[in-house]
PDB file of C-alpha atoms in Angstrom:
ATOM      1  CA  UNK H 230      75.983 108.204  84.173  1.00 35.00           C
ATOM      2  CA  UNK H 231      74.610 105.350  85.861  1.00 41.00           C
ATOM      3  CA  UNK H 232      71.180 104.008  85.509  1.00 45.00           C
ATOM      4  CA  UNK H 233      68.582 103.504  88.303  1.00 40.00           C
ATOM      5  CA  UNK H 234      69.491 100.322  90.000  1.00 50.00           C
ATOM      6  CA  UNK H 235      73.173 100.466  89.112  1.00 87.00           C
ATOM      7  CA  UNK H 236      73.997 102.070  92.531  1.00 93.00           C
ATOM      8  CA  UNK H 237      73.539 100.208  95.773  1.00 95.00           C
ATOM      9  CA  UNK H 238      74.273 101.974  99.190  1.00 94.00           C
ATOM     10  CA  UNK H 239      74.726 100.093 102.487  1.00 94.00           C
ATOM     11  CA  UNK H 240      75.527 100.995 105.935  1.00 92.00           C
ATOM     12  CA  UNK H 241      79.247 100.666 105.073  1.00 91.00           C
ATOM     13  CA  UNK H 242      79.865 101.343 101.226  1.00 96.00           C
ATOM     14  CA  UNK H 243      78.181 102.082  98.072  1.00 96.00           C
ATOM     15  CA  UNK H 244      78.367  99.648  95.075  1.00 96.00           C
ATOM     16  CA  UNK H 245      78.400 101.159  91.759  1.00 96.00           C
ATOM     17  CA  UNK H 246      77.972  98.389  88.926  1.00 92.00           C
ATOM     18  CA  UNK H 247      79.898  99.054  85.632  1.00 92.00           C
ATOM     19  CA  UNK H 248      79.759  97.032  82.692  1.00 90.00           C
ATOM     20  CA  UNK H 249      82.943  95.332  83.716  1.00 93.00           C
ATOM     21  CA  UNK H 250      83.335  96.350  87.041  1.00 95.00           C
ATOM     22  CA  UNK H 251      82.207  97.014  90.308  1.00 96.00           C
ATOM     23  CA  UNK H 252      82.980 100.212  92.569  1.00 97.00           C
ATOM     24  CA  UNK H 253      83.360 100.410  95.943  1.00 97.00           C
ATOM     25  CA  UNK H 254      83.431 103.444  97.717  1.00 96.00           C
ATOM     26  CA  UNK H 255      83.253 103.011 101.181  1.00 95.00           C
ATOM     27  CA  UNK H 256      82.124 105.285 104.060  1.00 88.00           C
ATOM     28  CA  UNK H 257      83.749 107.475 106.132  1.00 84.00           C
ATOM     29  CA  UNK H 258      81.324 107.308 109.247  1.00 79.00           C
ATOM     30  CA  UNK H 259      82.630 107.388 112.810  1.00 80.00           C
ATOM     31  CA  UNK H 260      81.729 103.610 112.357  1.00 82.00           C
ATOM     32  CA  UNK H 261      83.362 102.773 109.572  1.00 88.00           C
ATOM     33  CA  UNK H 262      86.293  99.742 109.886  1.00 92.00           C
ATOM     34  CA  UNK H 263      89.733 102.204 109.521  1.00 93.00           C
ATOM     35  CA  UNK H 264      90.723  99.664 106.632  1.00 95.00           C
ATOM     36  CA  UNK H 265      87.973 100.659 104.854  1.00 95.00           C
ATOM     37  CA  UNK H 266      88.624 104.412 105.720  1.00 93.00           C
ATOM     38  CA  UNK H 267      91.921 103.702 104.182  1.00 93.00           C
ATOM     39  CA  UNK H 268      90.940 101.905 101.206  1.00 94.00           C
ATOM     40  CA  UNK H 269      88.963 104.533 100.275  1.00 93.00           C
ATOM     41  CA  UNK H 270      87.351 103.134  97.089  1.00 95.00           C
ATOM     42  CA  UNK H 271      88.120  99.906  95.246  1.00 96.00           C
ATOM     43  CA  UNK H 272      87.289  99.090  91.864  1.00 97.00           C
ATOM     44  CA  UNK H 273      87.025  94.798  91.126  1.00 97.00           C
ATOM     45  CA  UNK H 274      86.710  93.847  88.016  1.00 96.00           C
ATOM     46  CA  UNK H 275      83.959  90.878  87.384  1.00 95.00           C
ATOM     47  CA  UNK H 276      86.862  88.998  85.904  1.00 94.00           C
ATOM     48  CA  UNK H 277      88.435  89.074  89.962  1.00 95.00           C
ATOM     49  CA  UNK H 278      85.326  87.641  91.055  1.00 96.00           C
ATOM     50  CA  UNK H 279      84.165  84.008  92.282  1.00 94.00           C
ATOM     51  CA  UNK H 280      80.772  84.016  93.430  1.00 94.00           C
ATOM     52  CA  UNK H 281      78.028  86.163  95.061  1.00 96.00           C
ATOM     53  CA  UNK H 282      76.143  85.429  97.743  1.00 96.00           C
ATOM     54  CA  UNK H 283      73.075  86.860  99.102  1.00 97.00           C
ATOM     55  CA  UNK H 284      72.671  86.032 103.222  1.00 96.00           C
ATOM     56  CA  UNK H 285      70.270  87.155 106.093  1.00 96.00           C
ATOM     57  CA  UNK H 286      72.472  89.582 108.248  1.00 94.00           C
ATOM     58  CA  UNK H 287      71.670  90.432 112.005  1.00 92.00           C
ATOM     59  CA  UNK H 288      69.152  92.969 113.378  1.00 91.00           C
ATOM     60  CA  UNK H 289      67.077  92.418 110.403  1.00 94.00           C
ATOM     61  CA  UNK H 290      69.924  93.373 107.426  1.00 96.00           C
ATOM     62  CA  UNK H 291      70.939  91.418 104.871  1.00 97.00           C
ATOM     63  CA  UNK H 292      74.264  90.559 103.942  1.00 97.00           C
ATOM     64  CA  UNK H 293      75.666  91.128 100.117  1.00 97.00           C
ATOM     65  CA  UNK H 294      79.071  89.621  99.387  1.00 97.00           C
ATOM     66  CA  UNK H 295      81.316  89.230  96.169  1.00 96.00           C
ATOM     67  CA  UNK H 296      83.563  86.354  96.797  1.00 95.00           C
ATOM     68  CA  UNK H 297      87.266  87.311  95.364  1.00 95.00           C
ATOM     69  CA  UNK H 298      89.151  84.453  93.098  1.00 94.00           C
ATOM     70  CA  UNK H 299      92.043  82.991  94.629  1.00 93.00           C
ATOM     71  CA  UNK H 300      95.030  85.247  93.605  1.00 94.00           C
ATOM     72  CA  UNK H 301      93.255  88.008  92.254  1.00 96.00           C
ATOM     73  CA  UNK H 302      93.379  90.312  95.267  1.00 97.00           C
ATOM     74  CA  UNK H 303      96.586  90.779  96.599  1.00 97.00           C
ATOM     75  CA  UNK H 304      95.122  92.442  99.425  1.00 97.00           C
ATOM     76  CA  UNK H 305      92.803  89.560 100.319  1.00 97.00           C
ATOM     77  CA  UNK H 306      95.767  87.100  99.438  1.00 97.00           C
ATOM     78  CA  UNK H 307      97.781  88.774 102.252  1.00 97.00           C
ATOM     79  CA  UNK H 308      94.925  88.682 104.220  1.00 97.00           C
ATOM     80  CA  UNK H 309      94.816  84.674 104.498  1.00 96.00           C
ATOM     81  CA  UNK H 310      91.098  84.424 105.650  1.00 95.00           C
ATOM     82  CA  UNK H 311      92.030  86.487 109.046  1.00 96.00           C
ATOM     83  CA  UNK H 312      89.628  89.898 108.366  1.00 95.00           C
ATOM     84  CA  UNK H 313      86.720  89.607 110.745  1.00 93.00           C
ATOM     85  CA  UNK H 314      83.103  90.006 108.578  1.00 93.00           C
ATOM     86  CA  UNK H 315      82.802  93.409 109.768  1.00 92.00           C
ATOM     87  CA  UNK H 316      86.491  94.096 107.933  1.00 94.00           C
ATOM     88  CA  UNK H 317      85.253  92.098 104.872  1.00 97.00           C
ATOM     89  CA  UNK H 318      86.325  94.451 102.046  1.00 97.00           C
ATOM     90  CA  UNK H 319      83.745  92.433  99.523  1.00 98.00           C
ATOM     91  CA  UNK H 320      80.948  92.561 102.053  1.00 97.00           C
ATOM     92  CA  UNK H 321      77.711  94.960 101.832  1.00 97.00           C
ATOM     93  CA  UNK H 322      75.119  95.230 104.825  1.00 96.00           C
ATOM     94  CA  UNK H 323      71.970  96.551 103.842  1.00 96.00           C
ATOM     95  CA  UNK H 324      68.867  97.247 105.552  1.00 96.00           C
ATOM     96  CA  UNK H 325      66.153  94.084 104.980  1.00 95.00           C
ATOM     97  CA  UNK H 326      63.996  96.675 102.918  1.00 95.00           C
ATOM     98  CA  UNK H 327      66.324  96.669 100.622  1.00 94.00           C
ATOM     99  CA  UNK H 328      66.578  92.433 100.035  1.00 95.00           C
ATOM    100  CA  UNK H 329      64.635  92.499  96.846  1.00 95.00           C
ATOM    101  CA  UNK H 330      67.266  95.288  95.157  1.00 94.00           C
ATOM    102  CA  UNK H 331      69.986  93.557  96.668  1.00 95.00           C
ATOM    103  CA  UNK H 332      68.944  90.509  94.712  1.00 96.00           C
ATOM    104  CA  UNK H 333      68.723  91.947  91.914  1.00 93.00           C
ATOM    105  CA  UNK H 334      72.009  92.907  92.116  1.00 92.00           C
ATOM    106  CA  UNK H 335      73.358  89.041  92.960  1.00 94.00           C
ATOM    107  CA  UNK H 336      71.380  87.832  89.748  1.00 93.00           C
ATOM    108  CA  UNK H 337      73.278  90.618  88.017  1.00 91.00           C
ATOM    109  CA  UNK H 338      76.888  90.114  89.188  1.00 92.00           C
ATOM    110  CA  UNK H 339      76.192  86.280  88.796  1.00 92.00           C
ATOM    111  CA  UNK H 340      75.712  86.273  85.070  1.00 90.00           C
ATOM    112  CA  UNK H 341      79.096  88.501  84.651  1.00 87.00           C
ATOM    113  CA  UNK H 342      80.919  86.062  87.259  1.00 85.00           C
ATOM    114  CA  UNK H 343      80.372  82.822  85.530  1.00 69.00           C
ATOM    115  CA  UNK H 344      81.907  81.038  88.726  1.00 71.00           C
ATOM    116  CA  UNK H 345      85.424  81.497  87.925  1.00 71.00           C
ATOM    117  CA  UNK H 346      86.785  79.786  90.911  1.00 73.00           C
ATOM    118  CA  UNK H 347      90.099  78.836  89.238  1.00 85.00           C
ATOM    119  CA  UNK H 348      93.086  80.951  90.772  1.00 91.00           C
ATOM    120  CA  UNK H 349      94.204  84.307  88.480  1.00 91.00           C
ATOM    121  CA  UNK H 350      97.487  84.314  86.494  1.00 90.00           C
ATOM    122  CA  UNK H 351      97.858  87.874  87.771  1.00 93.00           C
ATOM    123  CA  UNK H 352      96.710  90.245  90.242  1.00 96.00           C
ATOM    124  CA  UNK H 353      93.601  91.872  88.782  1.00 96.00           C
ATOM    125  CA  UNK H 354      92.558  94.086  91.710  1.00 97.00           C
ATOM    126  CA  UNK H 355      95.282  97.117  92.378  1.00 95.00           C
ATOM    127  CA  UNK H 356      96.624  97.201  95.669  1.00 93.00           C
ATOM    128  CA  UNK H 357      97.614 100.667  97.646  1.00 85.00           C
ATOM    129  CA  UNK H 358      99.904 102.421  95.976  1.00 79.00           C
ATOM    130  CA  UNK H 359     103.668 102.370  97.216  1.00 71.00           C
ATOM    131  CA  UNK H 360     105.429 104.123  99.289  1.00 76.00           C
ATOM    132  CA  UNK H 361     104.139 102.711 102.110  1.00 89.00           C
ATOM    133  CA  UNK H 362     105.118 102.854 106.160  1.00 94.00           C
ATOM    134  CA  UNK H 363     104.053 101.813 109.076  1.00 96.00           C
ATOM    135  CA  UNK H 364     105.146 101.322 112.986  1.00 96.00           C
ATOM    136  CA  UNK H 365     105.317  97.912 114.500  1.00 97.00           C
ATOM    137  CA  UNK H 366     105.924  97.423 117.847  1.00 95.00           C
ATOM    138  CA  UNK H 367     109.810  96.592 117.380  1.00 96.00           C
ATOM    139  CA  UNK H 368     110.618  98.900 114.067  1.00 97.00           C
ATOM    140  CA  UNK H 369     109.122 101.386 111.231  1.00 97.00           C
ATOM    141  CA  UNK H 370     108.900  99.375 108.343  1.00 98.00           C
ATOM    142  CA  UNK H 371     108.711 100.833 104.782  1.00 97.00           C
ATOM    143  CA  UNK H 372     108.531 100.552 101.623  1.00 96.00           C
ATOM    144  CA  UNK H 373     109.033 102.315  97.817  1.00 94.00           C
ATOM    145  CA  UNK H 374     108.016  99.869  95.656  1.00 93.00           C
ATOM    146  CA  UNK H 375     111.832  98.135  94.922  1.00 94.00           C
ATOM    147  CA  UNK H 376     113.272  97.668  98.742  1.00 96.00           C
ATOM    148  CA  UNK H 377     111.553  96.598 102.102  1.00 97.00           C
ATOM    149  CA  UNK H 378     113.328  98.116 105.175  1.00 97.00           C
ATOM    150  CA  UNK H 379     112.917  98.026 108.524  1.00 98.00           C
ATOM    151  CA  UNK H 380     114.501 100.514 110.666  1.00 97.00           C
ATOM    152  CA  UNK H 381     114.775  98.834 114.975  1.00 97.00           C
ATOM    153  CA  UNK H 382     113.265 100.870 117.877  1.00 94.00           C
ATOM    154  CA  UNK H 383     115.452 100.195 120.722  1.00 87.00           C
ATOM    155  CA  UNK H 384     112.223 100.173 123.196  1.00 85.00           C
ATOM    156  CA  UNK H 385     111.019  97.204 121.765  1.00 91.00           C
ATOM    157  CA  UNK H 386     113.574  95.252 119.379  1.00 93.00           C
ATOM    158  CA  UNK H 387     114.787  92.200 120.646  1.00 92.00           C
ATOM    159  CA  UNK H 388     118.891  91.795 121.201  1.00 90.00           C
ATOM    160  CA  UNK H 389     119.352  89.171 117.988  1.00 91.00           C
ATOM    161  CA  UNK H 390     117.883  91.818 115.647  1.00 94.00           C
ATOM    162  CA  UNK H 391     119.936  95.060 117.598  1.00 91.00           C
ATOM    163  CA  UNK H 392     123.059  93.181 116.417  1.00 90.00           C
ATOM    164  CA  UNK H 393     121.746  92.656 113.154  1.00 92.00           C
ATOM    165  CA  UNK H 394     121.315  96.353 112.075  1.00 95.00           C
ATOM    166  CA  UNK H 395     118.417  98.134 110.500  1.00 96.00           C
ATOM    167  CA  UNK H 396     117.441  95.563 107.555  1.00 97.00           C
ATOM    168  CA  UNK H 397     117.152  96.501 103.644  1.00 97.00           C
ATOM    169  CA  UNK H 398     115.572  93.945 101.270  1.00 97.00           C
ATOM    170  CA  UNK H 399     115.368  93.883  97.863  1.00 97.00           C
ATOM    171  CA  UNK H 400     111.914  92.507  96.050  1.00 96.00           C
ATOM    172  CA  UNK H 401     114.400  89.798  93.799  1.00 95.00           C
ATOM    173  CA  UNK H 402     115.582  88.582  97.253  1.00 95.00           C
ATOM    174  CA  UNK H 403     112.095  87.568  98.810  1.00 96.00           C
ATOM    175  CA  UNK H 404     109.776  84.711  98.316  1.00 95.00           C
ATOM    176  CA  UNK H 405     106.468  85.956  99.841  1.00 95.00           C
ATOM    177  CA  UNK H 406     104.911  87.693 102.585  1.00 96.00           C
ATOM    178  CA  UNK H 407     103.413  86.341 105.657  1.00 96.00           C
ATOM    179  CA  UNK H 408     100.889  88.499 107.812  1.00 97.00           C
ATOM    180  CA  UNK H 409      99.367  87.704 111.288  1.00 96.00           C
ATOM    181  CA  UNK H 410      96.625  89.902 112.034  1.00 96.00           C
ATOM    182  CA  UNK H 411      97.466  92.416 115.243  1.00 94.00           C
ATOM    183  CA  UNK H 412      93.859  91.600 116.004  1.00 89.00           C
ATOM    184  CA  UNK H 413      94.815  88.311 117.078  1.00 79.00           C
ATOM    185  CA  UNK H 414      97.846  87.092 119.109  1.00 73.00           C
ATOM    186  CA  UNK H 415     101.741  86.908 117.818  1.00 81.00           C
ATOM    187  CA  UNK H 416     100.725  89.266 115.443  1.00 94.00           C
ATOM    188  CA  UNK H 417     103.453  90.300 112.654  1.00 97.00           C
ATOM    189  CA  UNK H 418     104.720  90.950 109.599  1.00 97.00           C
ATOM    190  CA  UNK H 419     107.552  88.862 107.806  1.00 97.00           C
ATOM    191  CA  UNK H 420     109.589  88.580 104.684  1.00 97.00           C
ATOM    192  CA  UNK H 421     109.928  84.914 102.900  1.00 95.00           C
ATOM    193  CA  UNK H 422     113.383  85.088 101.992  1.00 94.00           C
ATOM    194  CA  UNK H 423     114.120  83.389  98.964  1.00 90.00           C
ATOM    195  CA  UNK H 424     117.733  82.193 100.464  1.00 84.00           C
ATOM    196  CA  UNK H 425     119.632  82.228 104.316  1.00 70.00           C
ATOM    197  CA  UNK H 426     118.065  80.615 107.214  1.00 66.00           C
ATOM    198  CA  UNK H 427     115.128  81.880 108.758  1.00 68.00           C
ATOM    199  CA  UNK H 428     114.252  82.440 112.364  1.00 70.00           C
ATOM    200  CA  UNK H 429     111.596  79.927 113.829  1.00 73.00           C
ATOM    201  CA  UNK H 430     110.483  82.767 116.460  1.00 88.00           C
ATOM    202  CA  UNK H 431     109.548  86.057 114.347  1.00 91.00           C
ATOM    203  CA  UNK H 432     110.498  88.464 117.152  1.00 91.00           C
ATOM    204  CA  UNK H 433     114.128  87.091 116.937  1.00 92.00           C
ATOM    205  CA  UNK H 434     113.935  87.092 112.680  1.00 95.00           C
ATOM    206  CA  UNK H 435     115.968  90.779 111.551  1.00 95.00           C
ATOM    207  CA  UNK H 436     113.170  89.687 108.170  1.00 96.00           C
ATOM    208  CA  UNK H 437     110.168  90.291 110.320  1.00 97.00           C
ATOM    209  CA  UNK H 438     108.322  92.763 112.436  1.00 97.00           C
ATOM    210  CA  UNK H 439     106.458  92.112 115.539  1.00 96.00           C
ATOM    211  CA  UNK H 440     102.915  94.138 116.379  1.00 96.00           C
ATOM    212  CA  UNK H 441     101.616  94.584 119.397  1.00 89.00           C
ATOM    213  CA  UNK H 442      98.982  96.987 121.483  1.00 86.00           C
ATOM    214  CA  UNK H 443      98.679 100.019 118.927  1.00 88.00           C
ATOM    215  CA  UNK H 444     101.701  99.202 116.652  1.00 94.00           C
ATOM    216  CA  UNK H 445     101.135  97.680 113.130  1.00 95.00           C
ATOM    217  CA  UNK H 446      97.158  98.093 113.109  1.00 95.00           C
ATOM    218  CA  UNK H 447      95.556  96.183 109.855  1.00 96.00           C
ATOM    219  CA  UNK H 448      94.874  99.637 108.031  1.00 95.00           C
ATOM    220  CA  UNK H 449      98.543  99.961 107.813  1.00 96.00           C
ATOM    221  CA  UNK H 450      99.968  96.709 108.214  1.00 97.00           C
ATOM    222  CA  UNK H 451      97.673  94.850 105.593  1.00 97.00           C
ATOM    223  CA  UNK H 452      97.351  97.444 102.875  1.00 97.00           C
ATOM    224  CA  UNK H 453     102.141  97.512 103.263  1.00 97.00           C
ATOM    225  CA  UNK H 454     101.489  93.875 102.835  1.00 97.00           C
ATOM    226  CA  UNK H 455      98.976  93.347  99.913  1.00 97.00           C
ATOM    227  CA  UNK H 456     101.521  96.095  98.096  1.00 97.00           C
ATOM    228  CA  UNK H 457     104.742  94.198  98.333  1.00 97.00           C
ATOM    229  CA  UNK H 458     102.962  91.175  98.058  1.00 96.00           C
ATOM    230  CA  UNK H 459     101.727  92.847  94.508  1.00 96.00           C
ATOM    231  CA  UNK H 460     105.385  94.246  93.429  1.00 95.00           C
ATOM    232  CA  UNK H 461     106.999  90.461  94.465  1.00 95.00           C
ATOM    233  CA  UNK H 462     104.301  88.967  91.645  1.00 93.00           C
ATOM    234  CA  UNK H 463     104.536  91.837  89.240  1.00 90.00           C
ATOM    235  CA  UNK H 464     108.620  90.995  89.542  1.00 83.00           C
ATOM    236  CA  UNK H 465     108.269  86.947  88.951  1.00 70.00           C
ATOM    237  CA  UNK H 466     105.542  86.732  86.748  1.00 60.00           C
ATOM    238  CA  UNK H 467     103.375  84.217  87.211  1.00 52.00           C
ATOM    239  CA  UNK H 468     105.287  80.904  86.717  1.00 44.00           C
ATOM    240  CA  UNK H 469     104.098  78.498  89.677  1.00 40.00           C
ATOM    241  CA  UNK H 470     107.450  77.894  91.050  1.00 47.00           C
ATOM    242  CA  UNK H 471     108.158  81.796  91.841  1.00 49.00           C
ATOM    243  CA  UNK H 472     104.694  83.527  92.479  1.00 54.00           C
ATOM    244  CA  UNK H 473     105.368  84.498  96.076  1.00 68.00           C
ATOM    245  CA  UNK H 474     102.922  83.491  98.754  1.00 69.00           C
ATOM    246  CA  UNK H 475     101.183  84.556 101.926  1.00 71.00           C
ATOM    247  CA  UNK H 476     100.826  82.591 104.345  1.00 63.00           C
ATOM    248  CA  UNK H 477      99.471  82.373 108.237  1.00 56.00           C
ATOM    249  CA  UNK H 478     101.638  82.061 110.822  1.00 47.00           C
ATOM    250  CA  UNK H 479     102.736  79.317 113.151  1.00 43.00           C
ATOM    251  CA  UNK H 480     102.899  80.430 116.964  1.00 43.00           C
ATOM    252  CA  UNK H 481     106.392  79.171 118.381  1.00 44.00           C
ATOM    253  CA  UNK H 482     107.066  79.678 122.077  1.00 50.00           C
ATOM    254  CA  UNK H 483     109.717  82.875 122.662  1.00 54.00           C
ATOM    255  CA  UNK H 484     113.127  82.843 124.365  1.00 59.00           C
ATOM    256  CA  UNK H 485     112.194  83.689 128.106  1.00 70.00           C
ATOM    257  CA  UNK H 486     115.136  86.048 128.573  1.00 65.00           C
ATOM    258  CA  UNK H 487     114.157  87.922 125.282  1.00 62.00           C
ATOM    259  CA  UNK H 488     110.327  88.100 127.187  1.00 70.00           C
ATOM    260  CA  UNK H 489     112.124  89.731 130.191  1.00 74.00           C
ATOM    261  CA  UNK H 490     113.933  92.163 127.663  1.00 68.00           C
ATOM    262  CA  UNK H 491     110.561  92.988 126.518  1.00 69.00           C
ATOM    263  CA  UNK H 492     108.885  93.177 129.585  1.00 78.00           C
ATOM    264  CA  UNK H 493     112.000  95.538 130.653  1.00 76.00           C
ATOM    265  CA  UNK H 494     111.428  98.085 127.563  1.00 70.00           C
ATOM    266  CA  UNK H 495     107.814  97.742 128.335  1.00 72.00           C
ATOM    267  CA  UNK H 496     108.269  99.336 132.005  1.00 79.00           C
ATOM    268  CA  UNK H 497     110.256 101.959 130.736  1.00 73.00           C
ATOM    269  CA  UNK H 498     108.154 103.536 128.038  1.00 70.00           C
ATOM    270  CA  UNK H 499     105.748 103.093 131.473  1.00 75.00           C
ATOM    271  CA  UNK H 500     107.881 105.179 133.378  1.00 79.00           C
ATOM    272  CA  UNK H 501     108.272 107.489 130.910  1.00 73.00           C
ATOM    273  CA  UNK H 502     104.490 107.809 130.668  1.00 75.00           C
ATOM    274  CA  UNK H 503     104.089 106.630 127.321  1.00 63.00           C
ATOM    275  CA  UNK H 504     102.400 104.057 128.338  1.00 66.00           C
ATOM    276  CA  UNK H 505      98.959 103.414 130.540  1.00 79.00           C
ATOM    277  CA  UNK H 506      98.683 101.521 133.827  1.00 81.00           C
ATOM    278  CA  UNK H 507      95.662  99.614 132.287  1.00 76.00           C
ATOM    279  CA  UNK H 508      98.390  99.290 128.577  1.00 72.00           C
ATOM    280  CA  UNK H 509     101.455  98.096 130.776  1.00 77.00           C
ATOM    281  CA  UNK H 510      99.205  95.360 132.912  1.00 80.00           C
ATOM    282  CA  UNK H 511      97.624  94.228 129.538  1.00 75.00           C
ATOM    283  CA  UNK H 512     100.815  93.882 127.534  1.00 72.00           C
ATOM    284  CA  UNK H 513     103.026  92.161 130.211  1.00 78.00           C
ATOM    285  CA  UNK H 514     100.202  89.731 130.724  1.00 76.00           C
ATOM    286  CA  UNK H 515      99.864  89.169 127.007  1.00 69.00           C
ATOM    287  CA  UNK H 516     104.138  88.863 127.053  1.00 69.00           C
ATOM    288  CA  UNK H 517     103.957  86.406 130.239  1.00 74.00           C
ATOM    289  CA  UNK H 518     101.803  84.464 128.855  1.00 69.00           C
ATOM    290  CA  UNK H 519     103.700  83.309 125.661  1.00 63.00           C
ATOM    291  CA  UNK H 520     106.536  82.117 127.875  1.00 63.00           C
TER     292      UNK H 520
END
């Protein structure tokens, strides 16, 4: 049972402190990020941990965050620095009342951190369990912990990956994973190949899968990262010249017939009324605009 003090609710989670761990269970409010919602509750081991900080938050809060080592999250590692703070898995808002308990707490968590900064040999945080599936804009990608595979939607797959085929890949044949937040523009997700050439535009890659309005949201998309991204290290081991990586991605400019192909597939999931006036203007524009 947990003593008074070892228990620390916010407005978006509750912080349980273990002796070598901390707890996260996070809310389920109408308010509550959908990554969270999905997360559910995370346990981090001190060992995972950086730093703590303890910041002034707006509208009088304050702001409790456990900074995650460098490799010790796989979820964060797919992540790449693109959550927004509200989406911050390691972040706690509390109400300013509560800034003397919530110190108390840093202190704490700072004398079990001892600022280990230096990246982890392994993944020490779990990441969601596999199978895992989501919908991008182009294809449903899944995976069962051994094989990635994407499976093309013909209302929104480009023509270089229709002639490809629906895509298999086995975890000894990738390198990494690299994820682009939907929440910001080219979003996708893509498979490092370890060998073969690889695409320079993502929506023309048969190893990637493009998001777009409502397709590959980051409750789905991130959490199917962080777990492949955990099965590719738990396969190499952690050698530095095979842990796989996650990177950002580079915008390229797309082909401007494969933009009209799009824009084509776009007006007729319109006219089939599976898609919004205010949806079609919004994703043309977005699709004219990378031309």
């Amino acid at each position: 049972m947990s003593r008074m003090g070892d228990v620390l609710a916010g407005f978006n989670a509750v912080w349980e402190l273990d002796s070598d761990s901390v707890l996260i269970r996070f809310e389920r409010g109408i308010r509550t990020p959908r990554l969270f919602q999905a997360l559910g509750e995370r346990r981090i081991p001190h060992a995972a941990l950086a730093e703590v900080t303890l910041t002034p938050g707006k509208r009088g809060t304050v702001v409790l965050r456990a900074v995650p080592r460098p490799g010790a999250d796989p979820l964060m590692d797919a992540a790449a620095g693109q959550l927004k703070a509200s989406g911050d898995p390691y972040r706690l808002v509390l109400p300013g009342e509560r800034e003397e308990q919530a110190a108390y707490w840093a202190g704490e968590l700072r004398t079990r951190v001892h600022g280990k900064d230096e990246p982890a040999e392994h993944y020490l945080v779990p990441a969601p369990d596999a199978p895992l599936q989501f919908k991008a804009y182009d294809a449903k990608a899944s995976f069962d912990g051994k094989t990635v595979s994407f499976r093309w939607f013909w209302t929104g797959a480009s023509s270089a990956k229709w002639k490809a085929g629906d895509q298999s890949f086995l975890l000894s044949d990738l390198a990494g994973v690299e994820w682009r937040s939907p929440e910001l523009s080219e979003g996708h997700l893509r498979l490092l190949r370890r060998t073969g050439p690889e695409e320079a535009q993502v929506d023309q890659d048969p190893a990637s899968v493009v998001f777009g309005l409502g397709y590959g949201p980051v409750h789905e998309s991130l959490p199917f990262a962080a777990s492949v991204l955990s099965a590719l290290r738990s396969s190499t081991g952690p050698a530095a010249d095979s842990v796989p990586v996650a990177v950002g991605a580079v915008s390229a400019r797309r082909d401007p017939a494969d933009i009209a192909d799009r824009i084509r597939h776009l007006g007729e999931l319109h006219q089939a009324g599976l898609v919004t006036d205010e949806e079609f203007s919004t994703k043309k524009a977005q699709l004219l605009a990378e031309l």
